[in-house]
Every structure is written in C-alpha cells, then in structure tokens.
Amino acid sequence: MRIVLLSMLRIGDTMMHLEIVEGLKQKFPDADIEFIINDEFSQLIPLLSRQVSRVHLFPRTKAQLLIKSRTSHLEEPIWILNDWLTEVQSSEIDLVINLTHTRVSGYLMGLLSAKNKIGLVIGNGKTQLIGNEWLRYLNEHFASGFRSQFHYIDVLSQICEIEVRRKAAEIRNSRRIFIQPLTSDAKKNWALSKWKTLFTELCLALPEYSIKVLASPAEFSLLHGLFHEEELAVLSLDEAAEALQSAELLISGDTSLVHLATQTRTRTLMIALGSSDSIKTGPYLDGSVVISARAECRPCDHTKPCFQPSHLCGQSITVDQILTLAKSYLKTDSKNSFNLQGGSDLHGQETRKPLRDPSQEARNCL
Amino acid sequence: MKCLRVEANQWFKRLTLIPNRTQVILGLGAGIHVLEFAKQTEGPIFVIDPRRPLVAEFFSRQEFNPVTQPEFRRIHAGSYEQILPLLEGRRFQVQQYRPCWNSFTEDFITILDSLNLRHPTTASAKHSIEQMPPYDLVSLSAIKSTDDKILLLQELIQ
C-alpha cells in the first residue's frame, strides 16, 4: 500500500506531521509512506528518510524562479512540474492525505491521481473537503486569527482516523542544555539581550552543566557578535536532532526545534510570544512547559508585523522568571512532579489538556 | 583554434542542462562550441543564427552522431513564424553562445525572447494571444496548454 502525505508548510509543521506518520504506521503496518515537501526544505530529507520510504521535493521555488527568468522558456516551470508529477505517480497511489490545507496543496491534490484522497482538494472548478467533519474544524479554526480548543496533531489524527499518543519527555541526566533563541518571525523572538543574560545566569547557576546556544548556519552571523564562538553550536537540523537526543533540556522560542525535541523526547521549555499559539502548535510532549505572555493582543496574526509601539509580550517575561523556572524544572525527576516553584506568578503559563475523548469533544465542538 | 576549443569547453561547463529538453544553441560563431556540445550531449540540437550562412552550410555537411546531429537554422530577429514550426511540440532549452553576439546583441536578444515567449511586442506575443484557449487567463503561458492539468499547474505556481 502506498500512502503519500502532503506536508507543504514549514519545517516545524512537517516535524509535527511525523506524529501522523507514526499513527498511520500503526493502522497500516505494511504501508509505504511518502512525503511531499517544498523544495526549499531539502535539508529535511535525511531526518524524514528515517521514518518514511521516500521524500519528494515539490519544485515550487525552482518553478517560481524560472517564471521570473527571461532566459528560460515561459512554459519551462509547467514542463518541470509535469515531469515531477509523472515521477511521483510512477506507481499507483492508494491514499493521498493533504496535511497542509493551503491553495497550493489543494491544487496539487487535484492533480494527483489516487484511489483515495483525504483533505482539501481543488480541481475542475471545485473546492472540496474530502473526509470527516474534522476537516471543517481544521479549516475554520486553524486559519490565522482563530482559536482552537485542540492541538493541530490531535485534529489531524481525527481527520486521518488514526490514534496518535502523546509521548512523555525523558528525564535525562546528561548535564547538557541547549538554548535556541531565534525563531522564524521577529514577533516570536524574545529579545536577544535577554537570551544573553539568561545564558550567563544559567552558566553561573549551573556550573556542572554544558550549556550551548544553538544556531543554524544562517543564524550564525546574527548570534556571533553576542555570544562567543565556543558558546555557539552551529548545527544542521540533522545534527541538532542528534544533539537533542542526549540533552536534558531545550529552552527555545516557538521554533521547529521544539517539534524536533518532541521527536527526541527532550524536555522543552518554550517561550510563546507574538503569534505563537501553544494550544494549536505547542510541543506535543507530556512534560514540556510553555511560558506564554499574557498580552491582550496575543496570539496575533502571524502574517502581520507587531502593531504595538513596543513588543509588549516579549517585555512581559523576565529573565529571572525563565531562570527560576528552568532551575526548578531541572530538579524534577518526574514529569508529574513538576510545579512552578517560585515561578507561579509567571504570566499565563499555559497547560494543554490532551484530547481524551475526541469523539465526545467533537460532538460538542462541531 | 586551440584557444577557441578552450573557450568552447569553458562555455559548456558553465551551462545547466535540463534533462529531456531539446537543446537550442543561439549563436553559431565559428561553430567549435557546437562540436563540443554535440560531443558531450545526447539528443537533438538546433543551432539558430541570423548570420553566417556559409559556416552554417559547412556545419550542416559535417557528420555528427546521428542522434545529436545538429540542425542549423538561419533566422532573422523577429521572424518568429520561422522558429515556431521548428520547435512546435518540443520542450526545449535555449543556450546562449554570447561570444558571437558582438554587434548583433539586440537581434540575438530578440530571438531569445521570441523563443522563450517572453517578447511582448514580437509576433510571438500575437501568436500567443491568438492561440489562447477560452479560459479566463491573463498569462501568455497558457498557449499550447489546453490540457486542464497544465492550466491547473499554471495557477498553482502563480
């Protein structure tokens, strides 16, 4: 059985979709599961290839560049996309699932031939939602500016009619902590000066720990002036996954690394600012903690810049609060015994209720 | 001669060839780069040049690998009607041999734009509009693309 999953958002979303892969493997143990991702995220291939049979790179960036290029034929992007489609459909697809719900993924669903389809499909002048009522919930609640009562993975698992179990974070004793300061969006960034102070304070408070600041090769230049070279760990995503496997704690903004840490079952302390909505897309891992600012404008629209005169949500969380929380978090030896000692005055520490009885919740919700 | 071969070789190394495309070389020059190209590629080659009829004739008589046998065309800038039947139905990629464009750059660029359907004022644009299928499209890229799937792809990449 050949199952193709369309995962055409950003890296963090694709990381979350790996939970769906696990659920599908349980339901269809003999299935070959394949991913379609955007070509700009080719660095994901080594990571994804561990869990799926094949990863197809949708040549979106390539096609967009060719459209603009005067030296290539106007139809070249179409030829390339046609070639790509032919290759993807070289053998029959039994089930294709759109985990993305964007216009591009909808059109692609319309073009792909498969015995069964689940998700948004656009084609022949029609826009269809093929599947159960949870698709409508996803469409109505996961657009920017709308709230959801359920985590993205819980909703997707209902759409795919599979069981996805939230894993528990592992309590490790490796004495290694990673900090990931930069996110993909300025609104979600805590001030770099605060990250620097937090790093310094953590090093003083926990001398027995190896504490490193994670940076992708692209982020290095932004962090290099603030942190010493030996304080930085410049890693590819694949290398970061390996590093997180032995880490005791990750302190991060809302980044793809949070979802990578879910895969490696690494305890995570996430600072949710700006458009970050931890109910929808927080770490899907029992034992992880999300510190969410309580600004009235939060969570804001992820497509627009912050409209406040200053970054209110970022300013409302102090270094001392995160430091206290991190120290007390590390002292816990079980995910259940953690409480906010000395940190209970934190602004809106969010707790998420796992979806215990989805069908019951669905009846209330839909 | 050696110098021309080196130049041709360097030119070829800089090219990015898309698989399964008919290759069109724009500019014949002394033709050394065409020999180099034919030596290193498979599949048909078209060479277009608005000048040099004698060299073109000479090269037409040379024996090449039957698969890659280059076909030469002498086409004047703007005469899109001459080019279209030549490449009709083919997926092709135009390679520019700029060293021989000197003094004729404008002509070559017009041909390049016509071939790539990117010249808004030449016959190619008129042809595109005439050929446009009855869809609500604003893009010229719909020409020859009446297949629904191709139209969908067009929307998709926009």
Short mmCIF file of C-alpha atoms in Angstrom, two decimals:
data_model
loop_
_atom_site.label_atom_id
_atom_site.label_comp_id
_atom_site.label_asym_id
_atom_site.label_seq_id
_atom_site.Cartn_x
_atom_site.Cartn_y
_atom_site.Cartn_z
CA MET A 1 0.00 0.00 0.00
CA ARG A 2 1.36 3.40 -1.00
CA ILE A 3 0.39 6.43 1.12
CA VAL A 4 1.51 9.92 0.14
CA LEU A 5 1.34 12.79 2.63
CA LEU A 6 1.37 16.42 1.53
CA SER A 7 3.32 18.42 4.08
CA MET A 8 3.83 21.76 2.40
CA LEU A 9 4.07 24.26 5.21
CA ARG A 10 7.21 24.98 7.19
CA ILE A 11 9.77 22.75 8.90
CA GLY A 12 8.05 22.76 12.28
CA ASP A 13 4.77 21.62 10.73
CA THR A 14 6.49 18.79 8.90
CA MET A 15 8.11 17.75 12.20
CA MET A 16 4.64 17.60 13.72
CA HIS A 17 3.39 15.55 10.77
CA LEU A 18 5.84 12.83 11.80
CA GLU A 19 3.43 12.05 14.64
CA ILE A 20 0.79 11.33 11.99
CA VAL A 21 3.25 9.05 10.21
CA GLU A 22 3.59 7.01 13.39
CA GLY A 23 -0.17 6.72 13.73
CA LEU A 24 -0.53 5.67 10.09
CA LYS A 25 2.17 3.03 10.53
CA GLN A 26 0.18 1.52 13.37
CA LYS A 27 -3.00 1.48 11.33
CA PHE A 28 -1.32 0.31 8.09
CA PRO A 29 1.79 -1.62 9.17
CA ASP A 30 2.67 -2.72 5.63
CA ALA A 31 2.25 0.68 4.01
CA ASP A 32 4.97 2.59 2.21
CA ILE A 33 4.57 6.13 3.45
CA GLU A 34 5.98 9.01 1.43
CA PHE A 35 6.16 12.75 1.99
CA ILE A 36 5.80 15.63 -0.43
CA ILE A 37 7.51 18.74 0.92
CA ASN A 38 8.53 22.04 -0.65
CA ASP A 39 11.95 22.05 -2.32
CA GLU A 40 13.21 24.86 -0.08
CA PHE A 41 13.28 22.37 2.78
CA SER A 42 15.52 19.76 1.17
CA GLN A 43 17.60 19.75 4.37
CA LEU A 44 14.76 17.73 5.94
CA ILE A 45 15.39 14.71 3.72
CA PRO A 46 17.93 12.92 6.00
CA LEU A 47 15.65 13.37 9.01
CA LEU A 48 12.44 12.34 7.30
CA SER A 49 14.02 9.44 5.47
CA ARG A 50 14.44 7.67 8.80
CA GLN A 51 10.69 7.45 9.15
CA VAL A 52 9.25 7.37 5.63
CA SER A 53 10.10 5.40 2.49
CA ARG A 54 10.58 8.41 0.25
CA VAL A 55 10.58 12.19 0.28
CA HIS A 56 9.52 14.07 -2.87
CA LEU A 57 10.60 17.68 -3.24
CA PHE A 58 7.86 19.73 -4.85
CA PRO A 59 9.80 22.10 -7.17
CA ARG A 60 7.98 25.22 -6.06
CA THR A 61 10.95 27.54 -5.58
CA LYS A 62 12.53 26.28 -8.77
CA ALA A 63 9.33 26.93 -10.73
CA GLN A 64 8.94 30.38 -9.22
CA LEU A 65 12.50 31.32 -10.15
CA LEU A 66 12.03 30.04 -13.69
CA ILE A 67 8.84 32.07 -14.15
CA LYS A 68 10.85 35.20 -13.47
CA SER A 69 13.85 34.20 -15.56
CA ARG A 70 13.90 35.76 -19.01
CA THR A 71 16.43 33.22 -20.19
CA SER A 72 14.13 30.26 -19.69
CA HIS A 73 11.07 29.37 -21.71
CA LEU A 74 7.83 30.73 -20.31
CA GLU A 75 6.43 27.22 -20.10
CA GLU A 76 9.51 25.67 -18.50
CA PRO A 77 8.01 25.75 -14.97
CA ILE A 78 4.98 23.87 -16.28
CA TRP A 79 7.18 21.33 -18.01
CA ILE A 80 9.16 20.85 -14.81
CA LEU A 81 6.03 20.40 -12.73
CA ASN A 82 4.62 17.95 -15.26
CA ASP A 83 7.85 15.92 -15.19
CA TRP A 84 7.76 15.95 -11.42
CA LEU A 85 4.13 14.81 -11.30
CA THR A 86 4.87 11.97 -13.71
CA GLU A 87 7.69 10.81 -11.47
CA VAL A 88 5.61 10.96 -8.28
CA GLN A 89 2.86 8.98 -9.98
CA SER A 90 5.18 6.37 -11.45
CA SER A 91 3.33 3.78 -9.39
CA GLU A 92 -0.24 3.80 -8.17
CA ILE A 93 -1.03 5.79 -5.04
CA ASP A 94 -3.56 4.16 -2.71
CA LEU A 95 -4.12 7.06 -0.37
CA VAL A 96 -3.06 10.69 -0.51
CA ILE A 97 -3.61 12.90 2.53
CA ASN A 98 -3.36 16.67 2.49
CA LEU A 99 -1.97 17.68 5.87
CA THR A 100 -1.45 21.25 4.77
CA HIS A 101 -4.64 22.94 3.60
CA THR A 102 -3.16 25.73 1.53
CA ARG A 103 -4.18 26.63 -2.01
CA VAL A 104 -1.04 25.10 -3.45
CA SER A 105 -1.56 21.80 -1.66
CA GLY A 106 -5.23 21.83 -2.68
CA TYR A 107 -4.32 22.23 -6.35
CA LEU A 108 -1.71 19.52 -6.05
CA MET A 109 -4.32 17.20 -4.53
CA GLY A 110 -6.45 17.92 -7.59
CA LEU A 111 -3.62 16.90 -9.89
CA LEU A 112 -2.55 13.73 -8.12
CA SER A 113 -4.33 10.54 -9.09
CA ALA A 114 -5.00 8.27 -6.13
CA LYS A 115 -7.54 5.61 -5.17
CA ASN A 116 -8.49 7.58 -2.06
CA LYS A 117 -7.99 11.16 -1.02
CA ILE A 118 -8.35 12.90 2.32
CA GLY A 119 -8.24 16.66 2.81
CA LEU A 120 -8.59 19.81 0.75
CA VAL A 121 -8.84 19.16 -2.99
CA ILE A 122 -9.07 21.90 -5.61
CA GLY A 123 -9.67 20.97 -9.22
CA ASN A 124 -12.15 21.03 -12.08
CA GLY A 125 -13.51 24.32 -10.79
CA LYS A 126 -14.41 22.83 -7.41
CA THR A 127 -13.01 23.12 -3.91
CA GLN A 128 -13.80 20.07 -1.82
CA LEU A 129 -13.09 18.84 1.66
CA ILE A 130 -12.88 15.06 1.37
CA GLY A 131 -13.09 13.32 4.72
CA ASN A 132 -14.84 13.68 8.04
CA GLU A 133 -16.12 16.77 9.86
CA TRP A 134 -12.76 17.46 11.48
CA LEU A 135 -11.61 18.87 8.17
CA ARG A 136 -14.11 21.65 8.54
CA TYR A 137 -12.88 22.22 12.08
CA LEU A 138 -9.30 22.49 10.80
CA ASN A 139 -10.32 24.93 8.08
CA GLU A 140 -12.35 27.11 10.41
CA HIS A 141 -10.08 27.17 13.45
CA PHE A 142 -6.54 26.96 12.15
CA ALA A 143 -6.60 29.99 9.90
CA SER A 144 -4.69 32.94 11.28
CA GLY A 145 -6.63 34.88 13.92
CA PHE A 146 -8.85 31.99 15.01
CA ARG A 147 -8.52 29.94 18.18
CA SER A 148 -8.74 26.19 18.57
CA GLN A 149 -9.52 24.02 21.56
CA PHE A 150 -7.38 21.24 20.17
CA HIS A 151 -3.81 20.71 19.17
CA TYR A 152 -3.04 20.53 15.44
CA ILE A 153 -1.84 16.93 15.74
CA ASP A 154 -5.00 15.88 17.60
CA VAL A 155 -7.14 17.38 14.84
CA LEU A 156 -5.06 15.78 12.09
CA SER A 157 -5.22 12.40 13.81
CA GLN A 158 -9.02 12.69 13.88
CA ILE A 159 -9.04 13.60 10.19
CA CYS A 160 -6.88 10.58 9.36
CA GLU A 161 -8.90 8.43 11.78
CA ILE A 162 -5.79 7.16 13.49
CA GLU A 163 -4.63 7.04 17.07
CA VAL A 164 -1.72 9.28 18.00
CA ARG A 165 -0.41 9.03 21.52
CA ARG A 166 1.29 11.97 23.14
CA LYS A 167 4.72 10.81 24.25
CA ALA A 168 6.29 11.66 27.58
CA ALA A 169 9.53 13.58 27.84
CA GLU A 170 12.52 11.57 29.04
CA ILE A 171 14.16 12.62 32.27
CA ARG A 172 17.88 12.55 31.49
CA ASN A 173 20.98 13.20 33.45
CA SER A 174 23.37 14.27 30.71
CA ARG A 175 24.04 17.74 32.14
CA ARG A 176 23.52 19.25 28.72
CA ILE A 177 21.22 22.17 28.00
CA PHE A 178 20.55 23.78 24.65
CA ILE A 179 19.14 27.23 24.05
CA GLN A 180 17.55 28.21 20.73
CA PRO A 181 17.00 31.98 20.77
CA LEU A 182 15.93 32.81 17.22
CA THR A 183 12.62 31.93 15.61
CA SER A 184 11.49 32.43 12.01
CA ASP A 185 9.45 35.52 12.92
CA ALA A 186 10.58 38.68 14.74
CA LYS A 187 7.27 38.80 16.67
CA LYS A 188 8.01 35.44 18.25
CA ASN A 189 11.54 36.40 19.31
CA TRP A 190 12.39 37.16 22.89
CA ALA A 191 14.97 39.98 22.99
CA LEU A 192 18.48 38.72 22.25
CA SER A 193 19.82 40.72 25.21
CA LYS A 194 17.51 38.67 27.47
CA TRP A 195 18.71 35.43 25.95
CA LYS A 196 22.29 36.55 26.57
CA THR A 197 21.55 37.38 30.22
CA LEU A 198 19.68 34.10 30.66
CA PHE A 199 22.62 32.21 29.20
CA THR A 200 25.11 33.95 31.50
CA GLU A 201 22.92 33.43 34.58
CA LEU A 202 22.35 29.77 33.75
CA CYS A 203 26.10 29.19 33.35
CA LEU A 204 26.69 30.76 36.79
CA ALA A 205 23.83 28.93 38.48
CA LEU A 206 24.55 25.54 36.91
CA PRO A 207 28.35 25.25 36.58
CA GLU A 208 28.16 21.47 36.23
CA TYR A 209 26.12 21.82 33.01
CA SER A 210 27.31 22.22 29.45
CA ILE A 211 25.12 24.95 28.04
CA LYS A 212 25.20 25.81 24.35
CA VAL A 213 23.34 28.21 22.15
CA LEU A 214 22.00 26.51 19.04
CA ALA A 215 22.21 28.27 15.71
CA SER A 216 21.59 27.18 12.18
CA PRO A 217 24.35 28.14 9.74
CA ALA A 218 22.09 31.00 8.56
CA GLU A 219 21.67 32.32 12.11
CA PHE A 220 25.35 32.27 12.98
CA SER A 221 26.09 35.83 11.83
CA LEU A 222 23.22 37.20 13.95
CA LEU A 223 24.41 35.50 17.13
CA HIS A 224 28.14 35.64 16.64
CA GLY A 225 28.52 39.18 17.97
CA LEU A 226 26.55 38.42 21.11
CA PHE A 227 27.89 35.00 22.06
CA HIS A 228 31.44 33.70 21.95
CA GLU A 229 32.17 31.15 19.29
CA GLU A 230 32.67 28.40 21.87
CA GLU A 231 29.24 29.15 23.33
CA LEU A 232 27.55 28.52 20.00
CA ALA A 233 26.68 25.16 18.45
CA VAL A 234 26.16 25.72 14.75
CA LEU A 235 24.31 22.62 13.63
CA SER A 236 22.26 21.42 10.71
CA LEU A 237 18.80 20.14 11.53
CA ASP A 238 20.02 16.57 11.35
CA GLU A 239 22.91 17.32 13.70
CA ALA A 240 20.57 19.20 16.03
CA ALA A 241 18.35 16.10 16.22
CA GLU A 242 21.34 14.05 17.28
CA ALA A 243 22.41 16.64 19.85
CA LEU A 244 18.90 16.87 21.33
CA GLN A 245 18.74 13.12 21.78
CA SER A 246 21.07 13.35 24.74
CA ALA A 247 20.06 16.79 26.03
CA GLU A 248 18.41 17.29 29.37
CA LEU A 249 16.59 20.44 28.42
CA LEU A 250 15.86 22.70 25.46
CA ILE A 251 14.91 26.32 26.12
CA SER A 252 13.51 27.84 22.98
CA GLY A 253 11.12 30.22 21.33
CA ASP A 254 8.43 28.76 19.10
CA THR A 255 10.71 27.08 16.55
CA SER A 256 10.94 23.87 14.59
CA LEU A 257 13.45 22.67 17.17
CA VAL A 258 10.64 22.46 19.71
CA HIS A 259 8.95 19.89 17.46
CA LEU A 260 12.24 18.19 16.79
CA ALA A 261 12.67 17.89 20.57
CA THR A 262 9.26 16.18 20.66
CA GLN A 263 10.67 13.57 18.29
CA THR A 264 13.71 13.06 20.51
CA ARG A 265 11.56 13.25 23.68
CA THR A 266 13.68 16.05 25.08
CA ARG A 267 12.16 18.18 27.83
CA THR A 268 11.37 21.61 26.47
CA LEU A 269 10.70 24.99 27.95
CA MET A 270 9.12 27.09 25.23
CA ILE A 271 8.61 30.85 25.36
CA ALA A 272 5.47 31.61 23.36
CA LEU A 273 5.33 35.17 22.07
CA GLY A 274 3.61 37.02 19.24
CA SER A 275 1.59 34.76 17.00
CA SER A 276 2.74 31.60 18.73
CA ASP A 277 -0.33 29.63 19.83
CA SER A 278 0.71 26.75 22.04
CA ILE A 279 -2.79 25.29 22.20
CA LYS A 280 -2.62 24.74 18.46
CA THR A 281 1.04 24.04 17.83
CA GLY A 282 2.91 23.85 21.13
CA PRO A 283 5.23 20.94 21.90
CA TYR A 284 3.25 17.69 21.65
CA LEU A 285 5.09 16.14 24.54
CA ASP A 286 3.96 15.46 28.08
CA GLY A 287 6.36 17.08 30.48
CA SER A 288 7.19 20.06 28.33
CA VAL A 289 6.34 23.55 29.52
CA VAL A 290 5.12 26.58 27.62
CA ILE A 291 5.53 30.06 29.06
CA SER A 292 3.08 32.30 27.34
CA ALA A 293 2.96 36.07 27.65
CA ARG A 294 -0.36 37.47 28.73
CA ALA A 295 -0.57 40.43 26.37
CA GLU A 296 -4.12 41.15 25.25
CA CYS A 297 -3.13 41.20 21.62
CA ARG A 298 -1.78 37.65 21.78
CA PRO A 299 -1.75 35.42 19.83
CA CYS A 300 -1.58 37.89 16.98
CA ASP A 301 -1.87 37.34 13.25
CA HIS A 302 1.23 35.54 12.02
CA THR A 303 1.04 37.24 8.64
CA LYS A 304 1.29 40.78 10.03
CA PRO A 305 4.05 42.56 11.94
CA CYS A 306 3.58 43.56 15.59
CA PHE A 307 1.37 46.68 15.69
CA GLN A 308 2.17 47.66 19.28
CA PRO A 309 4.56 50.56 19.93
CA SER A 310 6.84 48.04 21.65
CA HIS A 311 7.00 44.27 21.87
CA LEU A 312 4.66 44.01 24.87
CA CYS A 313 4.51 40.23 25.09
CA GLY A 314 8.29 39.87 24.94
CA GLN A 315 8.77 42.54 27.59
CA SER A 316 6.31 40.89 29.99
CA ILE A 317 8.52 37.83 30.52
CA THR A 318 11.66 38.43 32.58
CA VAL A 319 14.97 36.60 32.63
CA ASP A 320 14.52 35.84 36.34
CA GLN A 321 11.24 34.08 35.66
CA ILE A 322 12.74 31.82 33.00
CA LEU A 323 15.84 31.20 35.11
CA THR A 324 13.81 30.21 38.18
CA LEU A 325 11.59 28.02 36.07
CA ALA A 326 14.47 26.30 34.29
CA LYS A 327 16.26 25.53 37.56
CA SER A 328 13.19 24.12 39.23
CA TYR A 329 12.30 22.19 36.04
CA LEU A 330 15.72 20.52 36.04
CA LYS A 331 15.31 19.48 39.67
CA THR A 332 12.18 17.44 38.92
CA ASP A 333 12.71 13.74 38.48
CA SER A 334 9.32 13.01 37.04
CA LYS A 335 7.17 14.84 34.56
CA ASN A 336 4.28 14.73 37.00
CA SER A 337 6.02 16.26 39.96
CA PHE A 338 6.92 19.49 38.23
CA ASN A 339 5.36 22.64 39.54
CA LEU A 340 6.21 26.26 39.19
CA GLN A 341 8.18 26.78 42.38
CA GLY A 342 8.89 30.45 42.64
CA GLY A 343 7.52 30.89 39.19
CA SER A 344 3.83 30.70 39.85
CA ASP A 345 3.47 34.37 39.14
CA LEU A 346 4.51 33.82 35.56
CA HIS A 347 2.19 35.35 33.07
CA GLY A 348 -0.23 32.78 31.84
CA GLN A 349 1.70 29.55 31.94
CA GLU A 350 -0.42 27.54 29.57
CA THR A 351 -1.38 23.99 30.17
CA ARG A 352 -2.91 21.91 27.44
CA LYS A 353 -5.43 19.20 28.03
CA PRO A 354 -4.75 16.22 25.84
CA LEU A 355 -7.72 15.20 23.78
CA ARG A 356 -9.06 12.34 25.92
CA ASP A 357 -12.29 11.55 24.16
CA PRO A 358 -12.11 13.14 20.75
CA SER A 359 -15.43 11.86 19.50
CA GLN A 360 -17.20 13.30 22.55
CA GLU A 361 -15.31 16.56 22.21
CA ALA A 362 -16.11 16.60 18.51
CA ARG A 363 -19.82 16.38 19.17
CA ASN A 364 -19.60 19.40 21.45
CA CYS A 365 -17.44 21.23 19.06
CA LEU A 366 -18.74 20.69 15.55
CA MET B 1 41.96 27.02 -32.85
CA LYS B 2 43.12 25.65 -29.51
CA CYS B 3 42.04 28.87 -27.89
CA LEU B 4 38.54 28.50 -29.41
CA ARG B 5 38.31 24.93 -28.14
CA VAL B 6 39.23 26.02 -24.62
CA GLU B 7 36.64 28.79 -24.78
CA ALA B 8 34.01 26.34 -26.07
CA ASN B 9 34.84 23.88 -23.32
CA GLN B 10 34.59 26.55 -20.63
CA TRP B 11 31.29 27.71 -22.09
CA PHE B 12 29.90 24.17 -22.00
CA LYS B 13 30.98 23.68 -18.39
CA ARG B 14 29.04 26.76 -17.31
CA LEU B 15 25.77 25.52 -18.80
CA THR B 16 22.95 23.98 -16.80
CA LEU B 17 21.19 21.42 -18.92
CA ILE B 18 17.66 20.40 -18.00
CA PRO B 19 17.11 16.70 -18.71
CA ASN B 20 14.76 15.67 -21.53
CA ARG B 21 14.87 19.01 -23.31
CA THR B 22 15.72 19.63 -26.94
CA GLN B 23 18.75 21.89 -26.84
CA VAL B 24 18.75 25.06 -28.90
CA ILE B 25 22.05 26.90 -29.25
CA LEU B 26 21.67 30.55 -30.04
CA GLY B 27 24.75 31.70 -31.90
CA LEU B 28 26.91 29.74 -34.30
CA GLY B 29 30.15 31.73 -34.36
CA ALA B 30 32.94 29.54 -35.66
CA GLY B 31 30.95 26.53 -34.56
CA ILE B 32 33.58 24.98 -32.27
CA HIS B 33 31.26 25.17 -29.27
CA VAL B 34 28.62 23.29 -31.27
CA LEU B 35 31.08 20.46 -31.86
CA GLU B 36 31.91 20.46 -28.16
CA PHE B 37 28.23 20.45 -27.25
CA ALA B 38 27.45 17.61 -29.67
CA LYS B 39 30.36 15.61 -28.26
CA GLN B 40 29.13 15.87 -24.68
CA THR B 41 25.36 15.56 -25.01
CA GLU B 42 22.75 13.24 -26.39
CA GLY B 43 19.58 14.19 -28.17
CA PRO B 44 18.82 16.60 -30.97
CA ILE B 45 20.42 20.04 -31.14
CA PHE B 46 19.18 23.07 -33.04
CA VAL B 47 21.50 25.92 -33.80
CA ILE B 48 19.98 29.29 -34.63
CA ASP B 49 21.90 32.21 -36.00
CA PRO B 50 20.71 35.17 -38.05
CA ARG B 51 24.09 35.43 -39.77
CA ARG B 52 26.92 33.31 -41.14
CA PRO B 53 25.22 31.35 -43.90
CA LEU B 54 28.48 29.84 -45.13
CA VAL B 55 29.56 28.45 -41.79
CA ALA B 56 26.09 27.09 -41.27
CA GLU B 57 26.23 25.35 -44.59
CA PHE B 58 29.64 23.92 -43.80
CA PHE B 59 28.46 22.54 -40.48
CA SER B 60 25.32 21.09 -41.99
CA ARG B 61 27.54 18.86 -44.12
CA GLN B 62 29.64 17.57 -41.23
CA GLU B 63 28.99 14.10 -39.91
CA PHE B 64 27.82 14.06 -36.32
CA ASN B 65 26.45 11.36 -34.11
CA PRO B 66 23.09 10.62 -35.80
CA VAL B 67 21.24 11.23 -32.50
CA THR B 68 22.82 14.58 -31.80
CA GLN B 69 23.09 15.74 -35.42
CA PRO B 70 22.70 19.49 -35.02
CA GLU B 71 20.15 21.13 -37.23
CA PHE B 72 21.05 24.64 -38.35
CA ARG B 73 18.62 27.45 -38.99
CA ARG B 74 19.37 30.95 -40.16
CA ILE B 75 16.63 33.09 -38.69
CA HIS B 76 16.28 36.84 -38.62
CA ALA B 77 15.33 38.56 -35.42
CA GLY B 78 11.59 38.95 -35.04
CA SER B 79 10.71 36.32 -37.60
CA TYR B 80 9.08 34.15 -35.04
CA GLU B 81 6.98 32.33 -37.61
CA GLN B 82 10.14 30.67 -38.89
CA ILE B 83 11.12 29.38 -35.50
CA LEU B 84 7.76 28.17 -34.29
CA PRO B 85 7.27 25.24 -36.68
CA LEU B 86 10.81 24.17 -35.96
CA LEU B 87 10.21 23.71 -32.26
CA GLU B 88 6.48 23.08 -32.24
CA GLY B 89 5.53 20.47 -29.67
CA ARG B 90 9.03 20.22 -28.26
CA ARG B 91 10.18 21.02 -24.76
CA PHE B 92 13.33 22.93 -25.40
CA GLN B 93 16.00 24.91 -23.63
CA VAL B 94 17.88 27.77 -25.25
CA GLN B 95 21.62 28.01 -24.62
CA GLN B 96 23.20 31.36 -25.37
CA TYR B 97 26.59 31.44 -27.04
CA ARG B 98 27.32 35.07 -26.22
CA PRO B 99 30.88 35.32 -27.59
CA CYS B 100 29.47 35.55 -31.11
CA TRP B 101 26.71 38.02 -30.26
CA ASN B 102 29.01 41.04 -30.59
CA SER B 103 27.46 43.84 -32.65
CA PHE B 104 24.27 41.83 -33.03
CA THR B 105 23.25 41.59 -29.40
CA GLU B 106 19.87 43.19 -29.92
CA ASP B 107 18.97 40.76 -32.71
CA PHE B 108 20.03 37.78 -30.63
CA ILE B 109 18.11 39.01 -27.59
CA THR B 110 15.00 39.46 -29.69
CA ILE B 111 15.31 35.91 -30.96
CA LEU B 112 15.97 34.64 -27.44
CA ASP B 113 12.87 36.40 -26.10
CA SER B 114 10.80 35.17 -29.01
CA LEU B 115 11.91 31.58 -28.48
CA ASN B 116 11.18 31.81 -24.77
CA LEU B 117 7.82 33.52 -25.39
CA ARG B 118 8.96 36.47 -23.38
CA HIS B 119 8.99 39.16 -26.05
CA PRO B 120 5.86 41.27 -25.61
CA THR B 121 5.90 43.06 -28.96
CA THR B 122 7.04 40.49 -31.48
CA ALA B 123 4.98 38.00 -33.38
CA SER B 124 5.34 35.54 -30.55
CA ALA B 125 3.04 37.63 -28.37
CA LYS B 126 0.48 37.96 -31.14
CA HIS B 127 0.72 34.25 -31.75
CA SER B 128 0.28 33.57 -28.04
CA ILE B 129 -2.85 35.66 -27.85
CA GLU B 130 -4.32 34.06 -30.97
CA GLN B 131 -3.66 30.63 -29.59
CA MET B 132 -5.01 31.38 -26.15
CA PRO B 133 -7.67 28.89 -25.12
CA PRO B 134 -11.06 30.17 -23.98
CA TYR B 135 -10.13 30.34 -20.32
CA ASP B 136 -10.07 33.34 -18.08
CA LEU B 137 -6.32 33.68 -18.11
CA VAL B 138 -4.11 36.70 -18.15
CA SER B 139 -0.89 34.85 -18.68
CA LEU B 140 0.63 34.10 -22.05
CA SER B 141 1.89 30.84 -20.69
CA ALA B 142 -1.42 29.17 -21.48
CA ILE B 143 -0.53 28.84 -25.12
CA LYS B 144 -0.44 25.30 -26.34
CA SER B 145 -1.71 24.32 -22.91
CA THR B 146 -5.29 23.35 -23.31
CA ASP B 147 -4.87 20.43 -21.01
CA ASP B 148 -6.74 21.13 -17.77
CA LYS B 149 -3.90 19.80 -15.69
CA ILE B 150 -1.40 22.16 -17.23
CA LEU B 151 -3.73 25.05 -16.62
CA LEU B 152 -4.05 23.98 -13.04
CA LEU B 153 -0.31 23.83 -12.71
CA GLN B 154 -0.10 27.32 -14.07
CA GLU B 155 -2.43 28.58 -11.35
CA LEU B 156 -0.53 26.58 -8.80
CA ILE B 157 2.84 28.11 -9.48
CA GLN B 158 1.49 31.62 -9.52
#
